[in-house]
Tab-separated table of C-alpha atoms in Angstrom:
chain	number	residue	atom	x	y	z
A	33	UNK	CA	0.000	0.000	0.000
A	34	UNK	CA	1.339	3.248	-0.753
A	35	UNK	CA	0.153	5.560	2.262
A	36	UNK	CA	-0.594	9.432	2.208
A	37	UNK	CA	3.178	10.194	1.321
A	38	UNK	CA	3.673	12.361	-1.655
A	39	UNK	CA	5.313	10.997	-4.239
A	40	UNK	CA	7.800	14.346	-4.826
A	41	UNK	CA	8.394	14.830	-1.226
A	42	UNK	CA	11.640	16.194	-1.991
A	43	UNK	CA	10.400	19.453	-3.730
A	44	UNK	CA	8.241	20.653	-0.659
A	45	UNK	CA	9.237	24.056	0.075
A	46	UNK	CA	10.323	24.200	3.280
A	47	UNK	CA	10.990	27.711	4.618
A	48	UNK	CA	13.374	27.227	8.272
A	49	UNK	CA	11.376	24.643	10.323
A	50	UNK	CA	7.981	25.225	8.816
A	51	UNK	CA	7.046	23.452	5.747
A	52	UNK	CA	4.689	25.440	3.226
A	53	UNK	CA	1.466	22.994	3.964
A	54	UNK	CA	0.138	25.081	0.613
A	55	UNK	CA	2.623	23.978	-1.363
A	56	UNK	CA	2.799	20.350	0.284
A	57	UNK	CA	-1.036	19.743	-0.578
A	58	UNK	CA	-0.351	21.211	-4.062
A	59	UNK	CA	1.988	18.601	-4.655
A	60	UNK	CA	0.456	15.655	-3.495
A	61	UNK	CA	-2.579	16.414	-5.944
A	62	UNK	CA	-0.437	17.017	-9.132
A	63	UNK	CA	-1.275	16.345	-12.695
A	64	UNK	CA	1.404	13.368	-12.721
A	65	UNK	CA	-0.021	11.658	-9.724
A	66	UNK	CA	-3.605	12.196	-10.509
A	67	UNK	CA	-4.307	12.741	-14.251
A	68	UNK	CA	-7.857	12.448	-14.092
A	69	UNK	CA	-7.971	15.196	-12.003
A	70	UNK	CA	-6.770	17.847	-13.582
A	71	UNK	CA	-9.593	15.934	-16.695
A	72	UNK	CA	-12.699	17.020	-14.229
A	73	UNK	CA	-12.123	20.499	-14.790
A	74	UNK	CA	-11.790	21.132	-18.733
A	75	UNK	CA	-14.859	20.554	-20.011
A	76	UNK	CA	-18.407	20.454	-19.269
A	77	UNK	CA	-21.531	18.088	-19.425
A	78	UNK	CA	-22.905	18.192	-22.487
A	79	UNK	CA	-26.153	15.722	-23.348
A	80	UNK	CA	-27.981	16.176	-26.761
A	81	UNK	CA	-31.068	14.804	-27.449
A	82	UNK	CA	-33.406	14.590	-30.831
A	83	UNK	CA	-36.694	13.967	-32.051
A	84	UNK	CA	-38.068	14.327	-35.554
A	85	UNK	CA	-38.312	18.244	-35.665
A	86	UNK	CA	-35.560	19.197	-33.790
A	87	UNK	CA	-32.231	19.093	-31.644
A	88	UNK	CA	-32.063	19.359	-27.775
A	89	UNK	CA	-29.053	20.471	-25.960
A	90	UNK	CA	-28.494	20.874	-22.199
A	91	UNK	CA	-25.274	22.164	-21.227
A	92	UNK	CA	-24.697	22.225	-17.383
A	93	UNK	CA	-22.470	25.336	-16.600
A	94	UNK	CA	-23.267	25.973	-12.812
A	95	UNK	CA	-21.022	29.055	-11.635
A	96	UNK	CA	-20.882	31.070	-14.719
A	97	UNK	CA	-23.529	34.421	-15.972
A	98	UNK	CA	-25.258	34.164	-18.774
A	99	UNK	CA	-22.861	36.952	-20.530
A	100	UNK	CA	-19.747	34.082	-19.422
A	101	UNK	CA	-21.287	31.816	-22.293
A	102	UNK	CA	-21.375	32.406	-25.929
A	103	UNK	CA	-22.917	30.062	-28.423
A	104	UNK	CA	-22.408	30.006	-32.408
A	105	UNK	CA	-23.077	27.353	-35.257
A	106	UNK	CA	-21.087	27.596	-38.114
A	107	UNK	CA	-20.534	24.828	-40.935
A	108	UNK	CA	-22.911	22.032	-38.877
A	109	UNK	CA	-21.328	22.836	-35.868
A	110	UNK	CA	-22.357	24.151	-32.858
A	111	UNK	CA	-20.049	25.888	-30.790
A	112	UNK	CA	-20.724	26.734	-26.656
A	113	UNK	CA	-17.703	28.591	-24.845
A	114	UNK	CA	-17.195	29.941	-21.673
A	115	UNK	CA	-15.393	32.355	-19.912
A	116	UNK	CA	-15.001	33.211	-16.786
A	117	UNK	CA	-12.104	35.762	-15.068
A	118	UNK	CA	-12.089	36.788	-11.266
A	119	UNK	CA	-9.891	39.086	-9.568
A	120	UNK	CA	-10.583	40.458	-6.535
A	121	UNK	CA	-8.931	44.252	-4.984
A	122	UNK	CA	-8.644	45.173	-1.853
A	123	UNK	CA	-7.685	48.493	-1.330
A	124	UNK	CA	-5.450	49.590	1.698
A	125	UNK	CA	-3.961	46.159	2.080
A	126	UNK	CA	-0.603	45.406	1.878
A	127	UNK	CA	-0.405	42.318	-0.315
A	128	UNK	CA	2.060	39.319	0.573
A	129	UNK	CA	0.070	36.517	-1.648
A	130	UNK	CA	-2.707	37.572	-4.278
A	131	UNK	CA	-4.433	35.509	-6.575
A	132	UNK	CA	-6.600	35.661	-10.018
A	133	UNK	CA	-8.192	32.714	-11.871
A	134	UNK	CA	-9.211	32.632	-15.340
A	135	UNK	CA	-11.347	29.594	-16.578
A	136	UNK	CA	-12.045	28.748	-20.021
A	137	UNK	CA	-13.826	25.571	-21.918
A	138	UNK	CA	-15.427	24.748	-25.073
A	139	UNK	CA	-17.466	22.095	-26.470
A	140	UNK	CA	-18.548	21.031	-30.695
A	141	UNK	CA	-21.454	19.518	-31.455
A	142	UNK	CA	-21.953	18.311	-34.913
A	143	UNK	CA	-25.833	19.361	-35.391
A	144	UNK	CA	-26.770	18.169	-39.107
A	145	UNK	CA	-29.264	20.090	-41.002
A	146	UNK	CA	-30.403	22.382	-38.728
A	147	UNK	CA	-32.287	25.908	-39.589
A	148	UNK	CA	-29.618	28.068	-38.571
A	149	UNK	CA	-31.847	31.350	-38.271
A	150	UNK	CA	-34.339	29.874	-35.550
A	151	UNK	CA	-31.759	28.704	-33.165
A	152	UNK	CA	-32.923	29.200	-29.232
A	153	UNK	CA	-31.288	29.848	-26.315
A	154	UNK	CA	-32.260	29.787	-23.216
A	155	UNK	CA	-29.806	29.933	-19.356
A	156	UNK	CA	-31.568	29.422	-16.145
A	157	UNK	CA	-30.039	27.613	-12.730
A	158	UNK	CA	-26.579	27.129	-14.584
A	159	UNK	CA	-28.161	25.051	-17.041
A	160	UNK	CA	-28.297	26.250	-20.924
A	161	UNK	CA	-30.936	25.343	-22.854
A	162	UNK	CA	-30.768	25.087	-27.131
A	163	UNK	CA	-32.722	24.053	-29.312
A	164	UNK	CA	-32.205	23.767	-33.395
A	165	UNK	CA	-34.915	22.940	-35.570
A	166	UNK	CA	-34.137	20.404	-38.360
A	167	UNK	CA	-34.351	21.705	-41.742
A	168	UNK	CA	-34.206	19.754	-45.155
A	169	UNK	CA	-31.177	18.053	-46.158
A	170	UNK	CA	-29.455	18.864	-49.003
A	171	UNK	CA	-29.723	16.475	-51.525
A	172	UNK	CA	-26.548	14.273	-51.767
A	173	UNK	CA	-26.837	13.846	-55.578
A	174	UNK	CA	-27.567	16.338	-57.969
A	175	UNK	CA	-27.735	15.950	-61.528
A	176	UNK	CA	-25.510	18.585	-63.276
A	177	UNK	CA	-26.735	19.146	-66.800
A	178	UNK	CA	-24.427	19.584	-69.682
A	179	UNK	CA	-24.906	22.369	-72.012
């Protein structure tokens, strides 16, 4: 068994007889150790559903506005992005450790046929909400007369 040990113990900072506990727990949960963590993070839940009129699309984005998101379909793809930054300023505080965070993830969705101009939207409880009626499909043969 391997115990609670980090596996880089050597590259704790360690700053006179305190170790940086920050640093230590940063460590321990790295990308090498734990790949699939640093996985949760990147993308979203995405589930897509159809019937014989249109597409459905629930994207579950919990902790971002509605003006985070933007949505666009271009060449039978639909496109959802979001964006979030945070940075927080205290004023009159003398700063010895400040941080931002910036978060960003996007998702495709190859949507066939689909009427482009009556695409909906709709965000509510961190859940978005599309929906793309089918249209005709182009026909996949075409006879090209010769003049």
């Amino acid at each position: 068994m391997f115990g609670i040990t980090p596996f880089k113990k050597n590259e704790v900072a360690q700053t006179g007889d305190v170790v940086d506990f920050y640093n230590l727990v940063d460590n321990f949960f790295n990308d090498r150790q734990f790949p699939m963590m640093s996985l949760k993070n990147d993308t979203f839940k995405v589930d897509v559903k159809e019937n014989d009129t249109e597409f459905m699309v629930d994207a579950e984005v919990p902790g971002y506005e509605k003006g985070d998101i933007h949505i666009c379909y271009d060449n039978e793809n639909l496109m959802i992005q979001v964006e979030k930054k945070e940075e927080k300023e205290e004023k009159g505080e003398k700063y010895i450790h400040r941080e931002r965070s910036f978060s960003s993830m996007q998702r495709g969705i190859y949507l066939p046929n689909v009427l482009e101009d009556q695409i909906k939207a709709s965000f509510e409880n961190g859940v978005l909400k599309i929906t793309a009626p089918k249209g005709q499909a182009p026909e996949s043969k075409k006879e090209i007369p010769i003049e």
